[in-house]
mmCIF file of C-alpha atoms and ligand atoms in Angstrom:
data_model
loop_
_atom_site.group_PDB
_atom_site.id
_atom_site.type_symbol
_atom_site.label_atom_id
_atom_site.label_comp_id
_atom_site.label_asym_id
_atom_site.label_seq_id
_atom_site.Cartn_x
_atom_site.Cartn_y
_atom_site.Cartn_z
ATOM 1 C CA MET A 1 -42.831 -17.090 -7.241
ATOM 2 C CA ASP A 2 -45.152 -18.544 -4.614
ATOM 3 C CA LYS A 3 -46.407 -22.076 -5.171
ATOM 4 C CA ILE A 4 -50.158 -22.667 -4.998
ATOM 5 C CA ALA A 5 -50.984 -25.720 -2.939
ATOM 6 C CA ILE A 6 -54.649 -24.744 -2.824
ATOM 7 C CA LYS A 7 -57.146 -26.635 -4.945
ATOM 8 C CA LEU A 8 -58.701 -24.078 -7.249
ATOM 9 C CA ASN A 9 -62.338 -25.176 -7.061
ATOM 10 C CA SER A 10 -65.722 -23.926 -5.848
ATOM 11 C CA ASP A 11 -65.206 -25.165 -2.262
ATOM 12 C CA LEU A 12 -62.500 -22.637 -1.392
ATOM 13 C CA THR A 13 -62.575 -21.667 2.275
ATOM 14 C CA LYS A 14 -62.289 -18.135 3.607
ATOM 15 C CA SER A 15 -58.612 -18.502 4.547
ATOM 16 C CA GLU A 16 -57.816 -20.015 1.145
ATOM 17 C CA ILE A 17 -59.543 -17.118 -0.627
ATOM 18 C CA ILE A 18 -57.535 -14.639 1.443
ATOM 19 C CA GLN A 19 -54.283 -16.446 0.618
ATOM 20 C CA LEU A 20 -55.103 -16.420 -3.078
ATOM 21 C CA LEU A 21 -56.043 -12.721 -3.108
ATOM 22 C CA ALA A 22 -52.632 -11.934 -1.571
ATOM 23 C CA LEU A 23 -50.520 -13.930 -4.062
ATOM 24 C CA ASP A 24 -47.573 -12.143 -5.672
ATOM 25 C CA ASP A 25 -48.273 -13.812 -8.973
ATOM 26 C CA PHE A 26 -51.960 -14.452 -9.588
ATOM 27 C CA THR A 27 -51.443 -15.919 -13.088
ATOM 28 C CA PRO A 28 -52.302 -19.534 -12.162
ATOM 29 C CA VAL A 29 -55.618 -18.414 -10.650
ATOM 30 C CA TYR A 30 -56.490 -16.317 -13.717
ATOM 31 C CA GLU A 31 -55.735 -19.340 -15.874
ATOM 32 C CA ALA A 32 -57.888 -21.603 -13.702
ATOM 33 C CA ALA A 33 -60.739 -19.052 -13.819
ATOM 34 C CA ASP A 34 -60.489 -18.874 -17.597
ATOM 35 C CA ARG A 35 -60.588 -22.689 -17.868
ATOM 36 C CA VAL A 36 -63.647 -22.861 -15.590
ATOM 37 C CA ARG A 37 -65.280 -20.094 -17.640
ATOM 38 C CA ALA A 38 -64.650 -21.996 -20.885
ATOM 39 C CA ALA A 39 -65.923 -25.307 -19.472
ATOM 40 C CA SER A 40 -68.997 -23.926 -17.655
ATOM 41 C CA VAL A 41 -70.313 -21.066 -19.775
ATOM 42 C CA GLY A 42 -68.281 -21.308 -22.970
ATOM 43 C CA ASP A 43 -67.009 -18.563 -25.255
ATOM 44 C CA THR A 44 -70.219 -16.554 -25.491
ATOM 45 C CA VAL A 45 -70.151 -13.005 -24.153
ATOM 46 C CA HIS A 46 -73.666 -11.808 -23.348
ATOM 47 C CA LEU A 47 -74.463 -8.190 -24.112
ATOM 48 C CA ARG A 48 -77.025 -6.482 -21.907
ATOM 49 C CA ALA A 49 -78.648 -3.137 -22.655
ATOM 50 C CA ILE A 50 -79.050 -1.025 -19.546
ATOM 51 C CA ILE A 51 -81.626 1.750 -19.343
ATOM 52 C CA GLU A 52 -81.055 4.073 -16.401
ATOM 53 C CA PHE A 53 -84.583 5.411 -16.205
ATOM 54 C CA SER A 54 -84.568 7.519 -13.018
ATOM 55 C CA ASN A 55 -81.790 9.013 -10.927
ATOM 56 C CA ILE A 56 -84.127 9.991 -8.105
ATOM 57 C CA CYS A 57 -83.284 8.083 -4.943
ATOM 58 C CA LYS A 58 -84.636 8.103 -1.410
ATOM 59 C CA ARG A 59 -81.448 6.574 0.013
ATOM 60 C CA GLN A 60 -78.248 8.130 1.366
ATOM 61 C CA CYS A 61 -75.542 5.624 0.378
ATOM 62 C CA ILE A 62 -72.466 7.718 1.069
ATOM 63 C CA TYR A 63 -70.384 6.571 -1.939
ATOM 64 C CA CYS A 64 -73.079 7.122 -4.552
ATOM 65 C CA GLY A 65 -73.717 10.323 -6.498
ATOM 66 C CA LEU A 66 -77.444 9.573 -6.701
ATOM 67 C CA ASN A 67 -77.884 9.735 -2.920
ATOM 68 C CA ARG A 68 -80.738 12.042 -1.964
ATOM 69 C CA ASP A 69 -78.483 14.572 -0.221
ATOM 70 C CA ASN A 70 -76.576 15.396 -3.403
ATOM 71 C CA GLU A 71 -78.226 18.656 -4.427
ATOM 72 C CA ASP A 72 -75.691 19.191 -7.179
ATOM 73 C CA LEU A 73 -77.296 16.729 -9.581
ATOM 74 C CA PRO A 74 -80.100 17.460 -12.041
ATOM 75 C CA ARG A 75 -82.739 14.805 -11.419
ATOM 76 C CA PHE A 76 -84.773 13.060 -14.121
ATOM 77 C CA ARG A 77 -87.368 10.404 -14.721
ATOM 78 C CA MET A 78 -87.917 8.868 -18.118
ATOM 79 C CA SER A 79 -91.539 8.398 -19.144
ATOM 80 C CA HIS A 80 -93.090 4.971 -19.708
ATOM 81 C CA GLU A 81 -93.079 5.660 -23.454
ATOM 82 C CA GLU A 82 -89.430 6.742 -23.509
ATOM 83 C CA ILE A 83 -88.343 3.655 -21.568
ATOM 84 C CA VAL A 84 -90.237 1.256 -23.827
ATOM 85 C CA ALA A 85 -89.068 3.058 -27.001
ATOM 86 C CA THR A 86 -85.450 2.799 -25.819
ATOM 87 C CA ALA A 87 -85.931 -0.906 -25.098
ATOM 88 C CA ARG A 88 -87.397 -1.396 -28.597
ATOM 89 C CA GLU A 89 -84.392 0.286 -30.164
ATOM 90 C CA ALA A 90 -82.026 -1.883 -28.136
ATOM 91 C CA VAL A 91 -83.840 -5.062 -29.136
ATOM 92 C CA ALA A 92 -83.783 -3.962 -32.789
ATOM 93 C CA ALA A 93 -80.006 -3.494 -32.445
ATOM 94 C CA GLY A 94 -79.679 -7.107 -31.285
ATOM 95 C CA TYR A 95 -79.889 -7.008 -27.488
ATOM 96 C CA ARG A 96 -81.816 -9.881 -25.889
ATOM 97 C CA THR A 97 -81.726 -8.570 -22.353
ATOM 98 C CA ILE A 98 -82.965 -5.215 -21.115
ATOM 99 C CA VAL A 99 -81.771 -4.109 -17.690
ATOM 100 C CA LEU A 100 -83.968 -1.493 -16.041
ATOM 101 C CA GLN A 101 -82.003 0.375 -13.400
ATOM 102 C CA SER A 102 -82.889 3.357 -11.230
ATOM 103 C CA GLY A 103 -82.428 4.915 -7.846
ATOM 104 C CA GLU A 104 -84.973 3.895 -5.249
ATOM 105 C CA ASP A 105 -87.638 6.190 -6.650
ATOM 106 C CA PRO A 106 -91.048 5.732 -5.001
ATOM 107 C CA TRP A 107 -92.753 7.469 -7.925
ATOM 108 C CA PHE A 108 -92.183 4.271 -9.909
ATOM 109 C CA THR A 109 -94.700 2.153 -8.030
ATOM 110 C CA PRO A 110 -94.789 -1.614 -8.640
ATOM 111 C CA GLU A 111 -97.830 -0.988 -10.868
ATOM 112 C CA LYS A 112 -95.940 1.490 -13.058
ATOM 113 C CA LEU A 113 -92.872 -0.747 -13.225
ATOM 114 C CA GLY A 114 -95.040 -3.783 -13.943
ATOM 115 C CA ALA A 115 -96.684 -2.012 -16.895
ATOM 116 C CA ILE A 116 -93.246 -1.143 -18.319
ATOM 117 C CA ILE A 117 -92.061 -4.739 -17.892
ATOM 118 C CA GLU A 118 -95.182 -6.065 -19.660
ATOM 119 C CA ASP A 119 -94.628 -3.763 -22.631
ATOM 120 C CA ILE A 120 -90.962 -4.714 -22.931
ATOM 121 C CA LYS A 121 -91.708 -8.434 -22.598
ATOM 122 C CA ALA A 122 -94.210 -8.081 -25.472
ATOM 123 C CA ILE A 123 -91.437 -7.030 -27.892
ATOM 124 C CA LYS A 124 -90.704 -9.820 -30.336
ATOM 125 C CA ILE A 125 -87.276 -11.026 -31.399
ATOM 126 C CA THR A 126 -86.937 -13.469 -34.272
ATOM 127 C CA ASP A 127 -84.658 -16.280 -33.165
ATOM 128 C CA ILE A 128 -82.160 -16.782 -35.980
ATOM 129 C CA GLY A 129 -81.797 -20.496 -35.223
ATOM 130 C CA THR A 130 -85.460 -21.521 -35.157
ATOM 131 C CA ASN A 131 -87.090 -18.559 -36.935
ATOM 132 C CA GLU A 132 -89.544 -18.402 -34.040
ATOM 133 C CA PHE A 133 -90.401 -15.397 -31.925
ATOM 134 C CA VAL A 134 -88.795 -15.013 -28.536
ATOM 135 C CA HIS A 135 -89.087 -12.164 -26.082
ATOM 136 C CA PRO A 136 -86.354 -10.155 -24.391
ATOM 137 C CA ALA A 137 -85.273 -11.061 -20.873
ATOM 138 C CA VAL A 138 -85.925 -8.261 -18.401
ATOM 139 C CA THR A 139 -83.628 -7.584 -15.469
ATOM 140 C CA ILE A 140 -84.711 -5.198 -12.736
ATOM 141 C CA SER A 141 -82.227 -3.257 -10.631
ATOM 142 C CA CYS A 142 -84.315 -0.884 -8.519
ATOM 143 C CA GLY A 143 -83.233 -1.655 -4.991
ATOM 144 C CA GLU A 144 -84.956 -3.037 -1.937
ATOM 145 C CA MET A 145 -88.664 -3.869 -2.004
ATOM 146 C CA SER A 146 -91.124 -6.006 -0.063
ATOM 147 C CA GLU A 147 -91.557 -9.672 -0.952
ATOM 148 C CA GLU A 148 -95.011 -8.796 -2.257
ATOM 149 C CA ASP A 149 -93.597 -6.232 -4.689
ATOM 150 C CA TYR A 150 -90.789 -8.509 -5.892
ATOM 151 C CA ALA A 151 -93.434 -11.206 -6.490
ATOM 152 C CA TYR A 152 -95.663 -8.741 -8.348
ATOM 153 C CA LEU A 153 -92.869 -7.692 -10.728
ATOM 154 C CA LYS A 154 -92.097 -11.366 -11.313
ATOM 155 C CA SER A 155 -95.756 -11.965 -12.186
ATOM 156 C CA LYS A 156 -95.507 -9.159 -14.753
ATOM 157 C CA GLY A 157 -92.652 -10.942 -16.477
ATOM 158 C CA ALA A 158 -89.409 -9.794 -14.817
ATOM 159 C CA ASP A 159 -86.826 -12.559 -15.208
ATOM 160 C CA ARG A 160 -83.852 -11.395 -13.191
ATOM 161 C CA TYR A 161 -83.101 -9.061 -10.308
ATOM 162 C CA LEU A 162 -79.835 -7.295 -9.503
ATOM 163 C CA LEU A 163 -79.270 -6.078 -5.956
ATOM 164 C CA LYS A 164 -75.641 -5.713 -4.990
ATOM 165 C CA HIS A 165 -74.822 -6.295 -1.333
ATOM 166 C CA GLU A 166 -71.890 -3.821 -1.760
ATOM 167 C CA THR A 167 -69.999 -5.055 1.342
ATOM 168 C CA ALA A 168 -70.417 -8.153 3.504
ATOM 169 C CA ASP A 169 -68.985 -6.392 6.565
ATOM 170 C CA PRO A 170 -72.089 -5.490 8.622
ATOM 171 C CA GLU A 171 -70.458 -2.508 10.332
ATOM 172 C CA ALA A 172 -69.070 -1.078 7.111
ATOM 173 C CA TYR A 173 -72.467 -1.691 5.528
ATOM 174 C CA SER A 174 -74.222 0.416 8.170
ATOM 175 C CA ARG A 175 -71.631 3.176 7.923
ATOM 176 C CA LEU A 176 -71.945 3.345 4.126
ATOM 177 C CA HIS A 177 -75.724 2.943 4.052
ATOM 178 C CA PRO A 178 -77.377 5.133 6.716
ATOM 179 C CA CYS A 179 -80.759 3.858 5.484
ATOM 180 C CA GLY A 180 -80.188 0.130 5.660
ATOM 181 C CA THR A 181 -78.610 -2.971 7.133
ATOM 182 C CA LEU A 182 -76.696 -5.869 5.646
ATOM 183 C CA GLU A 183 -79.276 -8.195 7.162
ATOM 184 C CA ASN A 184 -82.111 -6.511 5.239
ATOM 185 C CA ARG A 185 -80.058 -6.654 2.092
ATOM 186 C CA THR A 186 -79.293 -10.362 2.325
ATOM 187 C CA ASN A 187 -82.919 -11.071 3.251
ATOM 188 C CA CYS A 188 -84.014 -9.274 0.074
ATOM 189 C CA LEU A 189 -81.547 -11.360 -1.951
ATOM 190 C CA LYS A 190 -82.813 -14.593 -0.410
ATOM 191 C CA THR A 191 -86.412 -13.563 -1.153
ATOM 192 C CA ILE A 192 -85.511 -12.701 -4.740
ATOM 193 C CA HIS A 193 -83.872 -16.105 -5.122
ATOM 194 C CA LYS A 194 -86.805 -17.923 -3.483
ATOM 195 C CA LEU A 195 -89.255 -16.255 -5.897
ATOM 196 C CA GLY A 196 -87.404 -17.801 -8.827
ATOM 197 C CA TYR A 197 -85.609 -14.772 -10.209
ATOM 198 C CA GLU A 198 -82.182 -15.258 -11.687
ATOM 199 C CA THR A 199 -80.501 -13.505 -8.774
ATOM 200 C CA GLY A 200 -77.615 -11.088 -8.958
ATOM 201 C CA SER A 201 -75.540 -9.447 -6.284
ATOM 202 C CA GLY A 202 -72.098 -7.912 -6.231
ATOM 203 C CA PHE A 203 -69.823 -5.582 -4.363
ATOM 204 C CA MET A 204 -67.192 -2.898 -4.686
ATOM 205 C CA ILE A 205 -63.439 -3.262 -4.358
ATOM 206 C CA GLY A 206 -61.579 -0.522 -2.506
ATOM 207 C CA LEU A 207 -64.248 0.849 -0.193
ATOM 208 C CA PRO A 208 -62.545 2.661 2.703
ATOM 209 C CA GLY A 209 -61.638 0.182 5.440
ATOM 210 C CA GLN A 210 -61.985 -2.895 3.242
ATOM 211 C CA THR A 211 -59.542 -5.770 3.852
ATOM 212 C CA LEU A 212 -58.825 -9.006 1.989
ATOM 213 C CA GLU A 213 -60.880 -10.712 4.667
ATOM 214 C CA THR A 214 -63.898 -8.556 3.770
ATOM 215 C CA ILE A 215 -63.455 -9.419 0.095
ATOM 216 C CA ALA A 216 -63.338 -13.125 0.991
ATOM 217 C CA GLU A 217 -66.596 -12.655 2.911
ATOM 218 C CA ASP A 218 -68.089 -10.777 -0.056
ATOM 219 C CA LEU A 219 -67.254 -13.713 -2.305
ATOM 220 C CA MET A 220 -68.623 -16.260 0.144
ATOM 221 C CA LEU A 221 -71.858 -14.313 0.447
ATOM 222 C CA LEU A 222 -72.336 -14.643 -3.335
ATOM 223 C CA ARG A 223 -71.970 -18.402 -2.944
ATOM 224 C CA ASP A 224 -74.316 -18.555 0.074
ATOM 225 C CA ILE A 225 -77.290 -16.792 -1.563
ATOM 226 C CA PRO A 226 -76.517 -18.471 -4.112
ATOM 227 C CA CYS A 227 -76.171 -15.866 -6.863
ATOM 228 C CA GLN A 228 -76.458 -16.589 -10.563
ATOM 229 C CA MET A 229 -75.003 -13.177 -11.461
ATOM 230 C CA ALA A 230 -72.386 -11.066 -9.715
ATOM 231 C CA GLY A 231 -71.130 -7.593 -10.579
ATOM 232 C CA ILE A 232 -67.811 -6.763 -8.977
ATOM 233 C CA GLY A 233 -66.362 -3.333 -9.670
ATOM 234 C CA PRO A 234 -63.836 -0.879 -8.264
ATOM 235 C CA PHE A 235 -65.053 1.891 -5.981
ATOM 236 C CA ILE A 236 -64.598 5.229 -7.744
ATOM 237 C CA SER A 237 -64.534 8.283 -5.512
ATOM 238 C CA ASN A 238 -67.273 10.764 -6.352
ATOM 239 C CA PRO A 239 -66.307 14.358 -5.414
ATOM 240 C CA LYS A 240 -69.957 15.193 -4.741
ATOM 241 C CA THR A 241 -70.221 12.630 -1.937
ATOM 242 C CA ALA A 242 -68.913 12.169 1.596
ATOM 243 C CA LEU A 243 -66.229 9.882 0.153
ATOM 244 C CA ALA A 244 -64.729 12.675 -1.981
ATOM 245 C CA GLY A 245 -60.936 12.392 -2.087
ATOM 246 C CA GLU A 246 -60.825 8.710 -1.066
ATOM 247 C CA LYS A 247 -58.609 6.412 -3.112
ATOM 248 C CA ASN A 248 -60.204 4.545 -5.994
ATOM 249 C CA GLY A 249 -60.377 0.748 -5.959
ATOM 250 C CA ASP A 250 -57.510 -1.193 -7.497
ATOM 251 C CA PRO A 251 -58.311 -2.681 -10.941
ATOM 252 C CA GLU A 252 -55.931 -5.616 -10.353
ATOM 253 C CA LEU A 253 -57.599 -6.555 -7.073
ATOM 254 C CA THR A 254 -60.974 -6.206 -8.826
ATOM 255 C CA ARG A 255 -59.907 -8.647 -11.544
ATOM 256 C CA ARG A 256 -58.690 -11.059 -8.869
ATOM 257 C CA ALA A 257 -62.081 -10.927 -7.155
ATOM 258 C CA VAL A 258 -63.874 -11.586 -10.473
ATOM 259 C CA ALA A 259 -61.606 -14.579 -11.154
ATOM 260 C CA LEU A 260 -62.318 -16.007 -7.707
ATOM 261 C CA ALA A 261 -66.047 -15.437 -8.223
ATOM 262 C CA ARG A 262 -65.737 -17.595 -11.349
ATOM 263 C CA LEU A 263 -64.129 -20.381 -9.310
ATOM 264 C CA LEU A 264 -66.784 -20.183 -6.575
ATOM 265 C CA LEU A 265 -69.725 -19.842 -8.987
ATOM 266 C CA PRO A 266 -68.676 -21.669 -12.161
ATOM 267 C CA LYS A 267 -71.919 -21.071 -14.067
ATOM 268 C CA ALA A 268 -72.593 -17.496 -12.982
ATOM 269 C CA ASN A 269 -72.949 -14.574 -15.331
ATOM 270 C CA LEU A 270 -70.127 -12.222 -14.415
ATOM 271 C CA PRO A 271 -70.011 -8.818 -16.087
ATOM 272 C CA VAL A 272 -66.961 -6.772 -16.816
ATOM 273 C CA THR A 273 -68.443 -3.868 -14.837
ATOM 274 C CA THR A 274 -68.656 -0.420 -16.374
ATOM 275 C CA ALA A 275 -66.440 0.995 -13.632
ATOM 276 C CA LEU A 276 -63.760 -1.561 -14.468
ATOM 277 C CA SER A 277 -63.915 -1.068 -18.214
ATOM 278 C CA ILE A 278 -63.576 2.688 -17.716
ATOM 279 C CA MET A 279 -60.482 2.243 -15.608
ATOM 280 C CA THR A 280 -58.808 -0.188 -17.979
ATOM 281 C CA GLU A 281 -59.391 1.866 -21.100
ATOM 282 C CA GLU A 282 -55.859 3.311 -20.867
ATOM 283 C CA GLU A 283 -54.270 -0.097 -20.421
ATOM 284 C CA HIS A 284 -56.011 -1.498 -23.466
ATOM 285 C CA GLU A 285 -53.619 -4.375 -24.088
ATOM 286 C CA GLN A 286 -55.332 -6.305 -21.287
ATOM 287 C CA ASN A 287 -58.020 -8.735 -22.458
ATOM 288 C CA PRO A 288 -60.951 -7.915 -20.153
ATOM 289 C CA PHE A 289 -62.384 -11.412 -20.726
ATOM 290 C CA ALA A 290 -59.257 -13.347 -19.713
ATOM 291 C CA PHE A 291 -60.123 -13.629 -16.023
ATOM 292 C CA GLY A 292 -63.547 -15.231 -15.863
ATOM 293 C CA ALA A 293 -66.070 -12.610 -16.981
ATOM 294 C CA ASN A 294 -68.669 -13.408 -19.666
ATOM 295 C CA VAL A 295 -71.049 -10.433 -19.730
ATOM 296 C CA VAL A 296 -70.896 -6.784 -20.818
ATOM 297 C CA MET A 297 -73.507 -4.248 -19.825
ATOM 298 C CA LYS A 298 -73.870 -1.333 -22.209
ATOM 299 C CA LYS A 299 -75.692 1.879 -21.429
ATOM 300 C CA VAL A 300 -78.474 2.673 -23.893
ATOM 301 C CA THR A 301 -79.844 5.511 -21.772
ATOM 302 C CA PRO A 302 -80.737 8.506 -23.985
ATOM 303 C CA ASP A 303 -78.066 11.227 -24.032
ATOM 304 C CA GLN A 304 -80.179 13.876 -22.327
ATOM 305 C CA TYR A 305 -80.295 11.653 -19.204
ATOM 306 C CA LYS A 306 -77.088 9.675 -19.320
ATOM 307 C CA GLU A 307 -74.837 12.377 -17.865
ATOM 308 C CA ALA A 308 -77.170 12.924 -14.934
ATOM 309 C CA TYR A 309 -76.990 9.245 -13.988
ATOM 310 C CA GLU A 310 -73.755 10.107 -12.277
ATOM 311 C CA ILE A 311 -73.122 7.389 -9.703
ATOM 312 C CA TYR A 312 -69.449 8.247 -10.042
ATOM 313 C CA PRO A 313 -67.714 10.697 -12.409
ATOM 314 C CA ALA A 314 -67.065 9.338 -15.892
ATOM 315 C CA ASP A 315 -66.972 10.613 -19.450
ATOM 316 C CA PHE A 316 -69.515 9.036 -21.707
ATOM 317 C CA LYS A 317 -69.646 9.284 -25.472
ATOM 318 C CA PRO A 318 -73.008 10.092 -27.049
ATOM 319 C CA THR A 319 -75.230 7.002 -27.324
ATOM 320 C CA ASP A 320 -75.675 5.326 -30.705
ATOM 321 C CA ILE A 321 -77.472 2.151 -29.706
ATOM 322 C CA ALA A 322 -76.919 0.171 -32.916
ATOM 323 C CA GLY A 323 -73.451 1.586 -33.648
ATOM 324 C CA ASP A 324 -72.199 1.059 -30.082
ATOM 325 C CA ARG A 325 -73.413 -2.524 -30.181
ATOM 326 C CA LYS A 326 -71.597 -3.221 -33.463
ATOM 327 C CA GLU A 327 -68.400 -1.724 -32.061
ATOM 328 C CA LEU A 328 -68.698 -3.831 -28.914
ATOM 329 C CA GLU A 329 -69.310 -6.981 -30.963
ATOM 330 C CA GLU A 330 -66.114 -6.328 -32.932
ATOM 331 C CA ILE A 331 -64.081 -5.814 -29.754
ATOM 332 C CA ILE A 332 -65.444 -9.062 -28.286
ATOM 333 C CA LYS A 333 -64.668 -10.961 -31.497
ATOM 334 C CA SER A 334 -61.139 -9.536 -31.508
ATOM 335 C CA TYR A 335 -60.625 -11.349 -28.187
ATOM 336 C CA GLY A 336 -61.840 -14.616 -29.733
ATOM 337 C CA ARG A 337 -65.219 -14.596 -27.990
ATOM 338 C CA MET A 338 -68.736 -14.773 -29.402
ATOM 339 C CA PRO A 339 -71.017 -11.791 -28.752
ATOM 340 C CA LEU A 340 -74.710 -12.607 -28.158
HETATM 341 N N1 5AD B 1 -67.919 3.764 -7.349
HETATM 342 C C1 5AD B 1 -68.132 2.596 -7.965
HETATM 343 N N2 5AD B 1 -69.311 1.972 -8.007
HETATM 344 C C2 5AD B 1 -70.331 2.589 -7.395
HETATM 345 N N3 5AD B 1 -71.588 2.215 -7.255
HETATM 346 C C3 5AD B 1 -72.213 3.155 -6.560
HETATM 347 N N4 5AD B 1 -71.386 4.150 -6.222
HETATM 348 C C4 5AD B 1 -70.185 3.815 -6.732
HETATM 349 C C5 5AD B 1 -68.930 4.413 -6.721
HETATM 350 N N5 5AD B 1 -68.704 5.586 -6.120
HETATM 351 C C6 5AD B 1 -72.069 0.961 -7.780
HETATM 352 C C7 5AD B 1 -72.716 0.179 -6.680
HETATM 353 C C8 5AD B 1 -74.150 0.138 -7.127
HETATM 354 C C9 5AD B 1 -74.060 0.317 -8.621
HETATM 355 C C10 5AD B 1 -75.303 0.828 -9.258
HETATM 356 O O1 5AD B 1 -73.014 1.199 -8.778
HETATM 357 O O2 5AD B 1 -72.165 -1.130 -6.646
HETATM 358 O O3 5AD B 1 -74.794 -1.067 -6.796
#
């Protein structure tokens, strides 16, 4: 077994991160991440309801099934009323955060999105502790926008913004994203942070050409922004994209990256990403919360749309917003954590 002489704290350097990622036995790092998680964010696991309200996208990201060149995907947009009704149902089931995610769909102008945000923010939740009304937090995940538009959505009540940088290697970024640059992406993240959003980024593990060095850079980019949320998930090859037939990302390496993110960003909200939970379903004995994560995002997208939100292939059970939430709460409790 290799000895770790590296101090497991938030100041890790690039070469230290690379050394840790390559360890034969990662157990001490998982344990350190779990201790930092317990000390910084406690035993609460936050549940987020995600509404995937449009799969129409003007971009051509070559790993993603929603890219505009995929003609083999039925496209949809949910109406304002459907989105708000779904959010209401999620709040009634106990969710306190609504995540609105879509492709980059110009039809949803800032004005339209702003009106949806206002209606969701107006939903009332009775706080069990104080008996007072609170309102749901709203997270937006709709891609790159101008500073003006990010500011407008903030003024309408958006609390958080998720924009994954996907890879911190500028050349790989350009190859994977014919419509964008890493520089634009990081500028958007810095703007989002400057405007006072709780800021989220993230990246994929196992993209073709990725090395441990790239992953170290991905992690350091999260710290540089600095991010308050980070979604790290395995790349899953989508047969309807240019990356058909590529190898999927390694779940173990993904867990290692999440654990290191916990060390670098002790207070961050780190989800067990959907892609990771799908992959680990067969190996169920593994506690998905034992390596630093403290958030679960659950799809509440209505069934008639859910299957068409096919970023990567996956089987989804029919949605039962309240029932799914109860089931998730029980699973979280069975791992000794507190669902919220
Ligand atoms: N495999 C795994 N994750 C993917 N994403 C997009 N395409 C894939 C894929 N093929 C992730 C990206 C994106 C999020 C919505 O889904 O990280 O930000």
